[in-house]
Short mmCIF file of C-alpha atoms in Angstrom, two decimals:
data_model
loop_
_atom_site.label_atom_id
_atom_site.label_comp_id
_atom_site.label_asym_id
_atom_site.label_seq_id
_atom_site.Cartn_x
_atom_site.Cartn_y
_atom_site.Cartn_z
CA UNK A 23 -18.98 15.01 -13.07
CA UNK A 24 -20.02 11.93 -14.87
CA UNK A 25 -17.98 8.81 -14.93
CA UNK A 26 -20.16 6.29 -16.33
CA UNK A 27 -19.77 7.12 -19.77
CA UNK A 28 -15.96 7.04 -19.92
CA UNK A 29 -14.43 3.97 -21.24
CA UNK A 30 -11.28 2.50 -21.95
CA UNK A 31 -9.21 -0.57 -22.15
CA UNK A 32 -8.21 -1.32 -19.04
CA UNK A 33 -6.23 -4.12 -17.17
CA UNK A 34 -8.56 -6.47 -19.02
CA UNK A 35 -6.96 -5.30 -22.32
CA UNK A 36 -4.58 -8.50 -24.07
CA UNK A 37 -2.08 -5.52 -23.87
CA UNK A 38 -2.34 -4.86 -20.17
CA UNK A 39 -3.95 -1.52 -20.49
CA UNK A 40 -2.20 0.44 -23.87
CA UNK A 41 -4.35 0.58 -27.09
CA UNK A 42 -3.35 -1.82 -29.84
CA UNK A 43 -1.71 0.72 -31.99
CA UNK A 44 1.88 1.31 -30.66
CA UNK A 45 1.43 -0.57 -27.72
CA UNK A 46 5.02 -2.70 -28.15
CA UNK A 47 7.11 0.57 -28.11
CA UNK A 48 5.13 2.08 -25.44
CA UNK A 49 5.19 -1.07 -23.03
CA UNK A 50 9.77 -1.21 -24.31
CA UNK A 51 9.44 2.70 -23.28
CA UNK A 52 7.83 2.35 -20.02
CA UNK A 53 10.25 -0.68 -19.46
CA UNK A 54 13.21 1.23 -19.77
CA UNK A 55 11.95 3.91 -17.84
CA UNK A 56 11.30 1.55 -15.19
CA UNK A 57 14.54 -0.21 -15.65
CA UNK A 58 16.54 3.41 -15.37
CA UNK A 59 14.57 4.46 -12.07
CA UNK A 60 15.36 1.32 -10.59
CA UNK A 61 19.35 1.96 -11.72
CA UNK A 62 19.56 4.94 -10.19
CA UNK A 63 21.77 5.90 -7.01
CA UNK A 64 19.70 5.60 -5.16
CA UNK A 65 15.92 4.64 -7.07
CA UNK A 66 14.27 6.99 -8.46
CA UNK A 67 11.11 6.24 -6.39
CA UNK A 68 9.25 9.01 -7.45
CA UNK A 69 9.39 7.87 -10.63
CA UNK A 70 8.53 4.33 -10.09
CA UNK A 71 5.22 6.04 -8.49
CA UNK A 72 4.71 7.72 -11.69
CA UNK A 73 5.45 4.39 -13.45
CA UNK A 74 3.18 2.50 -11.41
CA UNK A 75 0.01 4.84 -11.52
CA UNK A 76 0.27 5.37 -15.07
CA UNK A 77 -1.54 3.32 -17.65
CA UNK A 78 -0.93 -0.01 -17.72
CA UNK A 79 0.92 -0.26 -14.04
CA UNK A 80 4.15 -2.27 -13.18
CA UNK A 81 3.50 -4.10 -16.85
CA UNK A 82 4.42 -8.01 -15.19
CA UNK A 83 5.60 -9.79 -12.26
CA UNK A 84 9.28 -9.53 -12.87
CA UNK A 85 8.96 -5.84 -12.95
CA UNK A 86 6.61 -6.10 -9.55
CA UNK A 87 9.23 -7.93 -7.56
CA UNK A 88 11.89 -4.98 -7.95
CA UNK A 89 9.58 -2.34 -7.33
CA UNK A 90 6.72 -2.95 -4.85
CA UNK A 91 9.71 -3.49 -2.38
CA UNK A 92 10.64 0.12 -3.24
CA UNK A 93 7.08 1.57 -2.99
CA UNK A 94 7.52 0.02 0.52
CA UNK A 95 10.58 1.43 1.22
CA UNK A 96 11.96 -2.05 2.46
CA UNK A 97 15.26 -2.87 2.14
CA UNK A 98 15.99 -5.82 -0.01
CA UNK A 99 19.10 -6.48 0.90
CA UNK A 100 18.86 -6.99 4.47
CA UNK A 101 15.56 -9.34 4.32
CA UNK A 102 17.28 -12.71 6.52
CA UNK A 103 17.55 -15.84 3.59
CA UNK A 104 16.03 -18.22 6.00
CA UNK A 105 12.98 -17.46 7.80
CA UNK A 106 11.68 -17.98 11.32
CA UNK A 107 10.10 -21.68 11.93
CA UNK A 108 6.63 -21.37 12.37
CA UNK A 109 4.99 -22.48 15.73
CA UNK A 110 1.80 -23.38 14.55
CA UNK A 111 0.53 -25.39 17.75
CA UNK A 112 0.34 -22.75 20.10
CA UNK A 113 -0.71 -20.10 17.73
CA UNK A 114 -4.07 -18.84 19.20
CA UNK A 115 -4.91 -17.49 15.39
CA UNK A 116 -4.12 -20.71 13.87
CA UNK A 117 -7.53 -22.20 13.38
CA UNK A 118 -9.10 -19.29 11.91
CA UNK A 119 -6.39 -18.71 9.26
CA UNK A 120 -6.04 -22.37 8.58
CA UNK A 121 -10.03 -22.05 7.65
CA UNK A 122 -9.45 -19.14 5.40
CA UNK A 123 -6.89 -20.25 3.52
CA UNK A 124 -8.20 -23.84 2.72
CA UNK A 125 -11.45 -21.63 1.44
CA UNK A 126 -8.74 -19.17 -0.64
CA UNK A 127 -9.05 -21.94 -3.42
CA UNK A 128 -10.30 -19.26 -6.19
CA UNK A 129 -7.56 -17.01 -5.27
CA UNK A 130 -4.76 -19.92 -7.23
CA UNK A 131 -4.36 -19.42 -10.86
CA UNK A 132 -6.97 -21.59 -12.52
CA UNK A 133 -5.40 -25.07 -13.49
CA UNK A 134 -2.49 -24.84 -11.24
CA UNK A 135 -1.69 -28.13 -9.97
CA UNK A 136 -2.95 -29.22 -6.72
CA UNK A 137 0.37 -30.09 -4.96
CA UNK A 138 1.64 -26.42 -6.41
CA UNK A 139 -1.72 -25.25 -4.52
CA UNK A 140 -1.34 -26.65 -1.26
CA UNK A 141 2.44 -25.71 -1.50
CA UNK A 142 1.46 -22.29 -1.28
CA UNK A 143 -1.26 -22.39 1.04
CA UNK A 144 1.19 -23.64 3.36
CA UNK A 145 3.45 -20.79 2.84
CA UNK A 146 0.33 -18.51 2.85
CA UNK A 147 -0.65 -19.50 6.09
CA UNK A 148 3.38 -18.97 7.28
CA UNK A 149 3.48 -15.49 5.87
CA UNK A 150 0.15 -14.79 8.17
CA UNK A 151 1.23 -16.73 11.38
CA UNK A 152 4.81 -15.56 10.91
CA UNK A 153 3.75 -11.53 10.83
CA UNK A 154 1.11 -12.15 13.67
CA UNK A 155 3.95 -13.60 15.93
CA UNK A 156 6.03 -10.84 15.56
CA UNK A 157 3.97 -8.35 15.74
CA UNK A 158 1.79 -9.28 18.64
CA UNK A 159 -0.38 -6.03 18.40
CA UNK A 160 -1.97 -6.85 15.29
CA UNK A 161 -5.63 -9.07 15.06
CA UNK A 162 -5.88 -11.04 12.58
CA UNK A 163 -9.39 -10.47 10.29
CA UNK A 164 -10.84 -12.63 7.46
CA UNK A 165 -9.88 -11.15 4.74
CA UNK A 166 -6.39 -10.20 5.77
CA UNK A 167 -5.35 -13.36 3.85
CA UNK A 168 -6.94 -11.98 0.21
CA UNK A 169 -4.01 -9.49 0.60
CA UNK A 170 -1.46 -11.90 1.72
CA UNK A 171 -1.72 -14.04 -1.23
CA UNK A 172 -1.91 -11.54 -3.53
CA UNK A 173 2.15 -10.87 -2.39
CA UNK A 174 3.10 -14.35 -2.36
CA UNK A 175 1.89 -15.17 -5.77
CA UNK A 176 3.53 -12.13 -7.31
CA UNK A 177 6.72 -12.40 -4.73
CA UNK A 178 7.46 -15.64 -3.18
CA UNK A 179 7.62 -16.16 0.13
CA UNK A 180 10.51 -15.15 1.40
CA UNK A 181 9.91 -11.19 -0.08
CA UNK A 182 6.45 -11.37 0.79
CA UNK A 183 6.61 -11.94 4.61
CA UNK A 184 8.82 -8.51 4.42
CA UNK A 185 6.41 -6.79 2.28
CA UNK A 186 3.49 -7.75 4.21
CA UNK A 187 4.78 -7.44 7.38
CA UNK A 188 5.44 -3.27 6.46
CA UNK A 189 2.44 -3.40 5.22
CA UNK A 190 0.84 -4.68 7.85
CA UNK A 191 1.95 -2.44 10.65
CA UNK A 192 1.35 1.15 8.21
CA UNK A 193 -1.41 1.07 5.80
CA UNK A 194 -3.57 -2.33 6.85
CA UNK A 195 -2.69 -1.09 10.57
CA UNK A 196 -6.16 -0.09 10.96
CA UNK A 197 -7.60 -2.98 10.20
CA UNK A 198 -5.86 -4.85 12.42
CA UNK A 199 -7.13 -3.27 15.67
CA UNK A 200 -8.89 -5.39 18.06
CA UNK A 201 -12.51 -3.48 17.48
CA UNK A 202 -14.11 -2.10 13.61
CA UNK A 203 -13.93 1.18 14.77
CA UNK A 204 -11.17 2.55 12.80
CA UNK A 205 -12.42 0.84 9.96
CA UNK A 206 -15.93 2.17 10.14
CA UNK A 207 -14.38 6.06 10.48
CA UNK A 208 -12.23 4.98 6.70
CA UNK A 209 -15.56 3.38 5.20
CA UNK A 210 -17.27 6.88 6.21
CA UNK A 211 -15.56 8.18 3.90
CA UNK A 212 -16.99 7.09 1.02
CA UNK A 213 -20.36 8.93 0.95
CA UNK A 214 -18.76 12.17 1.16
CA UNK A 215 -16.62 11.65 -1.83
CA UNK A 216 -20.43 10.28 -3.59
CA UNK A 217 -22.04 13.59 -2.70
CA UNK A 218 -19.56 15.26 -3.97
CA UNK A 219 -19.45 14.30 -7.44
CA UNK A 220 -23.13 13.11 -8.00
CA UNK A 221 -25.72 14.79 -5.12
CA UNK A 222 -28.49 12.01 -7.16
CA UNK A 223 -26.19 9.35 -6.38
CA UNK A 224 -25.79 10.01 -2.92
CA UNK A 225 -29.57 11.15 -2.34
CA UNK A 226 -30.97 7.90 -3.89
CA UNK A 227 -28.44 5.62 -1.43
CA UNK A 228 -29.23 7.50 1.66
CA UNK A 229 -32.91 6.95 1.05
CA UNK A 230 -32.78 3.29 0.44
CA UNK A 231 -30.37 3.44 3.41
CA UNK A 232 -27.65 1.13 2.13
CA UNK A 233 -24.73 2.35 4.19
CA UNK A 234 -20.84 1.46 3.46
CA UNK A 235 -20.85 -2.12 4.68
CA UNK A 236 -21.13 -2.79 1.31
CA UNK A 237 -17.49 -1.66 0.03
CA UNK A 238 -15.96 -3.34 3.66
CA UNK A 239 -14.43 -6.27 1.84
CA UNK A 240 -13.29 -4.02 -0.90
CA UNK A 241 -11.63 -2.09 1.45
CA UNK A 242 -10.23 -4.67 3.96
CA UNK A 243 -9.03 -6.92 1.07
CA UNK A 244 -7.73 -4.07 -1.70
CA UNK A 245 -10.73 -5.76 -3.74
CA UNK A 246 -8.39 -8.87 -3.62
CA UNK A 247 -11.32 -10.89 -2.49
CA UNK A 248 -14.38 -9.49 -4.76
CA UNK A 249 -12.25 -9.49 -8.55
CA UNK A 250 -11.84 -12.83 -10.18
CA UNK A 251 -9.22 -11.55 -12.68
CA UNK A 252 -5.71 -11.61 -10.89
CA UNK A 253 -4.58 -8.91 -13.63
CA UNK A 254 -7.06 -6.73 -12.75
CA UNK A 255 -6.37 -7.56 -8.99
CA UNK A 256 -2.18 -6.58 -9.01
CA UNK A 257 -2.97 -3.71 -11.46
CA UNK A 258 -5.11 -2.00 -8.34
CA UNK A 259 -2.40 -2.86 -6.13
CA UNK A 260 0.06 -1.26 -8.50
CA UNK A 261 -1.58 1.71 -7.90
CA UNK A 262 -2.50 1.81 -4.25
CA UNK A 263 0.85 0.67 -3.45
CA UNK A 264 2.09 4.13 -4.89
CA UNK A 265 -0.58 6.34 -3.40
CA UNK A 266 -2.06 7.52 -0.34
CA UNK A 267 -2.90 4.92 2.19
CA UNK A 268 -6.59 5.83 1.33
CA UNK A 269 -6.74 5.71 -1.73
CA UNK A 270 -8.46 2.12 -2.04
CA UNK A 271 -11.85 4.37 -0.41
CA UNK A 272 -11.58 6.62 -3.42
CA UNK A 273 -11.51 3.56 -6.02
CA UNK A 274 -14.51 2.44 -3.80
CA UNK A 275 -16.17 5.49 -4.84
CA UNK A 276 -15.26 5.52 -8.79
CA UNK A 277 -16.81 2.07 -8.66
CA UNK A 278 -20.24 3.24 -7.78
CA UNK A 279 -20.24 6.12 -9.35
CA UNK A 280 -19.40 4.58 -12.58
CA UNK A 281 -22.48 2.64 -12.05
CA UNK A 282 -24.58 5.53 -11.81
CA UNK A 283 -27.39 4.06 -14.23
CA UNK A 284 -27.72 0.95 -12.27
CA UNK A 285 -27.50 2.33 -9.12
CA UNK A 286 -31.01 4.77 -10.06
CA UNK A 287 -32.51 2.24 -11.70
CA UNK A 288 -32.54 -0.26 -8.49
CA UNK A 289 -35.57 -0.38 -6.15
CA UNK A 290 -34.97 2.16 -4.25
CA UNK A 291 -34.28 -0.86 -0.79
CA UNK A 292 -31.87 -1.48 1.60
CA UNK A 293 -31.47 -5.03 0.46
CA UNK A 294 -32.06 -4.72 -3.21
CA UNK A 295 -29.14 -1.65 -3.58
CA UNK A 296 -26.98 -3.54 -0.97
CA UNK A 297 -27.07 -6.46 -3.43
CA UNK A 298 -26.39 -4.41 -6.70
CA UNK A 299 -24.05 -2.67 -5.36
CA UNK A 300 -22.04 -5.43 -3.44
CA UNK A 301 -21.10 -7.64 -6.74
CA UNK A 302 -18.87 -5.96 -9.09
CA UNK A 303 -19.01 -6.12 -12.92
CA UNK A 304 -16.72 -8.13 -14.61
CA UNK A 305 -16.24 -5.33 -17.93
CA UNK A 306 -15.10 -2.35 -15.63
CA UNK A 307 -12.68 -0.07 -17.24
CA UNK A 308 -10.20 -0.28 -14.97
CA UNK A 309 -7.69 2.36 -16.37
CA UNK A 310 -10.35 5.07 -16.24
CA UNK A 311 -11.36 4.10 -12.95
CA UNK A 312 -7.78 4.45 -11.58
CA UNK A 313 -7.26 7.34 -13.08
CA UNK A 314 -10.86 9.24 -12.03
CA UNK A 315 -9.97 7.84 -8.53
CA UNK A 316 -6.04 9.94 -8.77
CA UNK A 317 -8.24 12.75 -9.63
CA UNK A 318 -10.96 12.72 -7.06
CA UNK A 319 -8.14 12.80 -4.62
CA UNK A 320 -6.70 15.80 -5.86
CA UNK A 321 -10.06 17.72 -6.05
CA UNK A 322 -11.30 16.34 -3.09
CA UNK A 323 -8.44 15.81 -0.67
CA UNK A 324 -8.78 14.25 2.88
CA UNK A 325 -7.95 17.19 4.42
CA UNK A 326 -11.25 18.65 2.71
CA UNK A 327 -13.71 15.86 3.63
CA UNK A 328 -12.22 15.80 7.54
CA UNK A 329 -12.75 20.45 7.58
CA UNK A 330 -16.52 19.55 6.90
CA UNK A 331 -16.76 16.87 9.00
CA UNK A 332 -15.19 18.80 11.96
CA UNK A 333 -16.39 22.09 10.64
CA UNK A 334 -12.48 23.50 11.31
CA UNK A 335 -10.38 25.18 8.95
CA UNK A 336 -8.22 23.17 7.14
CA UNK A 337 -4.40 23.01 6.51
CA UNK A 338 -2.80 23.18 2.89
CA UNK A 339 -3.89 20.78 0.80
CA UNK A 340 -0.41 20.13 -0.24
CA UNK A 341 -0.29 17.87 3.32
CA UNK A 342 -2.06 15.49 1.52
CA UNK A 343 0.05 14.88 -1.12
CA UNK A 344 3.11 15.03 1.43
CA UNK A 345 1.51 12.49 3.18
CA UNK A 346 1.19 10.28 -0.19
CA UNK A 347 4.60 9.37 0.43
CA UNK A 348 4.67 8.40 4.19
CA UNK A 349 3.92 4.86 4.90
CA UNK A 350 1.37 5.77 7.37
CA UNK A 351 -1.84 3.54 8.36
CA UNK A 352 -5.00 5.15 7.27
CA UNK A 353 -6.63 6.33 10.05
CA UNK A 354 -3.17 7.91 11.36
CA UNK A 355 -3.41 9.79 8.41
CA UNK A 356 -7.54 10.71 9.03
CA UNK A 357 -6.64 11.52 13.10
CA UNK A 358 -3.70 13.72 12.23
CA UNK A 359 -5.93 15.56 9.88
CA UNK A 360 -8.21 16.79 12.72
CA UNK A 361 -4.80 17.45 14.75
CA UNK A 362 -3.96 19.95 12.25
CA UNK A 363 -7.61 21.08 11.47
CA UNK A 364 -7.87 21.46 15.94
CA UNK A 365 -4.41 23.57 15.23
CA UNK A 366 -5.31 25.42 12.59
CA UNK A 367 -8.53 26.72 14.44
CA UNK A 368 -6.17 27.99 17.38
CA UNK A 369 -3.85 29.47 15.42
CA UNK A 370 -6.76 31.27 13.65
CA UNK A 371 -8.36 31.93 17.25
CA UNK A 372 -4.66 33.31 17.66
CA UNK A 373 -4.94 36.07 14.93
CA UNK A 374 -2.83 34.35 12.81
CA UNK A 375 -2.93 34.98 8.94
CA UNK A 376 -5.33 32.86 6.99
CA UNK A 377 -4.95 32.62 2.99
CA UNK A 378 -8.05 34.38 1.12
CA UNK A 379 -10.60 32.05 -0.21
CA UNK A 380 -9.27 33.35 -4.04
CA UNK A 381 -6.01 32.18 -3.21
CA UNK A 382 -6.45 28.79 -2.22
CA UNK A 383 -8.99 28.75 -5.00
CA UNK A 384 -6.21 29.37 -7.25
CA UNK A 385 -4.17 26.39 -5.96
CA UNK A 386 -6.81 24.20 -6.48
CA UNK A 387 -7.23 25.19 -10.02
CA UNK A 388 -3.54 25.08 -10.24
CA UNK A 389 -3.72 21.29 -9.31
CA UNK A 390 -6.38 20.26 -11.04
CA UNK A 391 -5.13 21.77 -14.27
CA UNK A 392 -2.18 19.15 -13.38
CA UNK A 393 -4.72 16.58 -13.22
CA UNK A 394 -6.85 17.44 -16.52
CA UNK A 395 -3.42 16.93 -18.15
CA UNK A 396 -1.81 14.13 -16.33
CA UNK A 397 -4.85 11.94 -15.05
CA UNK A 398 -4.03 9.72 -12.01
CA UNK A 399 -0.39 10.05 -13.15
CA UNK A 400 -0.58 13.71 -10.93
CA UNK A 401 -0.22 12.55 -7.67
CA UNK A 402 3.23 10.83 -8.48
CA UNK A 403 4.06 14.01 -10.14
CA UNK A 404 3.45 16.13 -6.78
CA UNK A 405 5.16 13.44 -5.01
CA UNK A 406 8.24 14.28 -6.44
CA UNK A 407 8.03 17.64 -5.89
CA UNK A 408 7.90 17.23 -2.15
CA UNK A 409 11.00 18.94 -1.30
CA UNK A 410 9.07 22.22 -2.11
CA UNK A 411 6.03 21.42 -0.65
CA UNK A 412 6.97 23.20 2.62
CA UNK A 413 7.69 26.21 0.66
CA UNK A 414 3.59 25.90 -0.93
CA UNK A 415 2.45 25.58 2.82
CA UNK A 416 3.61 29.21 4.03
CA UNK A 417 1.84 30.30 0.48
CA UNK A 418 -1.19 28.50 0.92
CA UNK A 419 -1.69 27.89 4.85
#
């Protein structure tokens, strides 16, 4: 599979993603598909998954601030009008996020006005201290605050401190542990899905040795930290917002991949690749890359990359997709999966029925013929057909 050659648009596009010819009645027909899930009794969430994976994304802000609460699952209606005072003197994580936000200067639309600025770097640094307060379990990290803002710009602060705060304590959970290590087990991720799809790739970067640190603040930001465009930036979290909680490591890998030319053509050196490889282009196709990323998921599945990591036999493939619409942290999600896979083995241990290798060969190609015709746009698809996932599991064990 080669993705360097594929181009497209992208978020960069002056028409947020749709070609110039028809792109007005597509963006009004997307719109009022939007507007009808959202009308719905009750939302039509599925569908604003499908909306918000698709080309082009959530389209604007307005849009964003009915639906990310929805992708979410948070409750609107019952976030409090006035929020908590923050305490900001005795706040052990004060200093530190203080620091980070007076250096989150390139993060603020260019030419805002510097009162408007340090406005919201006050809220900013509210939103953080607020969550951290009342949710003592969570450590604050540098980079946490790249997300954060991201929400406030888009949502204000009042929705934000909900939206952050859920997404805090489910799919940034791991991040916020006291140690790396659940963050080093989701960045190990990433050179299985490389081998994968291009053995050279993956050959050439385990010889120069260059490891996963570089894709860390990718990861630990949503790439909030390492794109300058802030289209580009709430188009990715569009899309992560309606997928699997680790999804962001499969975008990681589309990334590099894509730059399969530069990547062989570096010296082949720790420092030199870690270098490349670290700074992202400017020009990527963003649209292409979301939807390769949709795809890698459904050909390559979690549940896949944890059976040959733990050399078990895996569960239905279908789990992952179930778990697409769980707000679960990622690592929950990698930890159950060798549950199951330790399950699985002692059920098999137990004599009980495993599905032929032509079988589950057939669901695969089932799936994937999904994803040749939808793109990224799949996942949502299988999303909504969760109620009969169950039903796929005693098919396909």
């Amino acid at each position: 599979m080669n993705l360097r050659k594929s181009r497209s648009l992208g978020a960069s596009s002056p028409l947020n993603g749709f070609g110039k010819q028809d792109a007005e009645s597509r963006r009004k027909r997307k719109m009022a598909e939007i507007s009808q899930a959202l009308n719905s009794t009750p939302a039509d969430v599925a569908a604003l998954r499908r909306m918000a994976i698709s080309e082009g994304g959530l389209l604007n802000d307005e849009i964003r601030r009915q639906v990310w609460p929805r992708l979410l699952n948070v409750s609107v209606e019952n976030i409090p009008e006035q929020l908590e005072p923050v305490d900001r003197d005795n706040n052990k994580d004060f200093n530190q996020v203080l620091l980070d936000v007076q250096r989150s200067l390139r993060r603020f639309p260019p030419g805002m006005p510097d009162e408007q600025r340090e406005g919201l770097q006050e809220e900013l640094t509210d939103i953080i201290l607020r969550v951290l307060v009342k949710n003592p379990q969570l450590h604050y990290y540098q980079g946490y605050h790249d997300i954060v803002v991201t929400f406030l710009l888009v949502l204000g602060e009042r929705l934000a401190t909900a939206l952050v705060e859920k997404l805090s304590t489910h799919h940034l959970r791991d991040f916020m542990d006291p140690t790396m290590d659940n963050t080093k087990h989701i960045l190990n991720y990433l050179m299985p899905i490389i081998e994968r799809v291009n053995p050279e790739v993956y050959d050439f970067m385990q010889q120069a040795e260059v490891g996963t640190i570089f894709a860390l603040s990718w990861l630990i930001t949503w790439f909030g930290h390492v794109l300058s465009d802030f289209r580009h930036v709430v188009r990715l979290y569009d899309f992560f917002l309606a997928c699997h909680p680790l999804m962001p490591i499969y975008f990681a890998a589309v990334i590099v991949l894509h730059r399969e030319e530069e990547v062989l053509d570096c010296e082949c050196d720790m420092a030199m690749m870690h270098h490349l490889l670290s700074r992202i282009p400017e020009d990527l196709p963003y649209e292409t890359l979301i939807s390769r990323a949709g795809d890698l998921f459904v050909q390559f599945p979690p549940s896949e990359l944890a059976r040959e990591r733990n050399q078990l036999t895996a569960v239905s493939t279908f789990k992952d997709f179930e778990l697409a619409s769980t707000q679960q942290r990622p690592d929950t999600v990698l930890r159950q999966r060798r549950k199951e896979l330790q399950h699985a083995l002692e059920a098999q241990r137990g004599s009980v029925a495993v599905v032929q290798p032509t079988a589950r060969r057939f669901m695969r190609l089932a799936v994937m013929g999904l994803t040749v015709a939808l793109g990224a746009a799949a996942l949502a698809v299988v999303n909504s057909a969760l109620e009969w996932a169950p039903k796929l599991d005693l098919l396909f064990p």
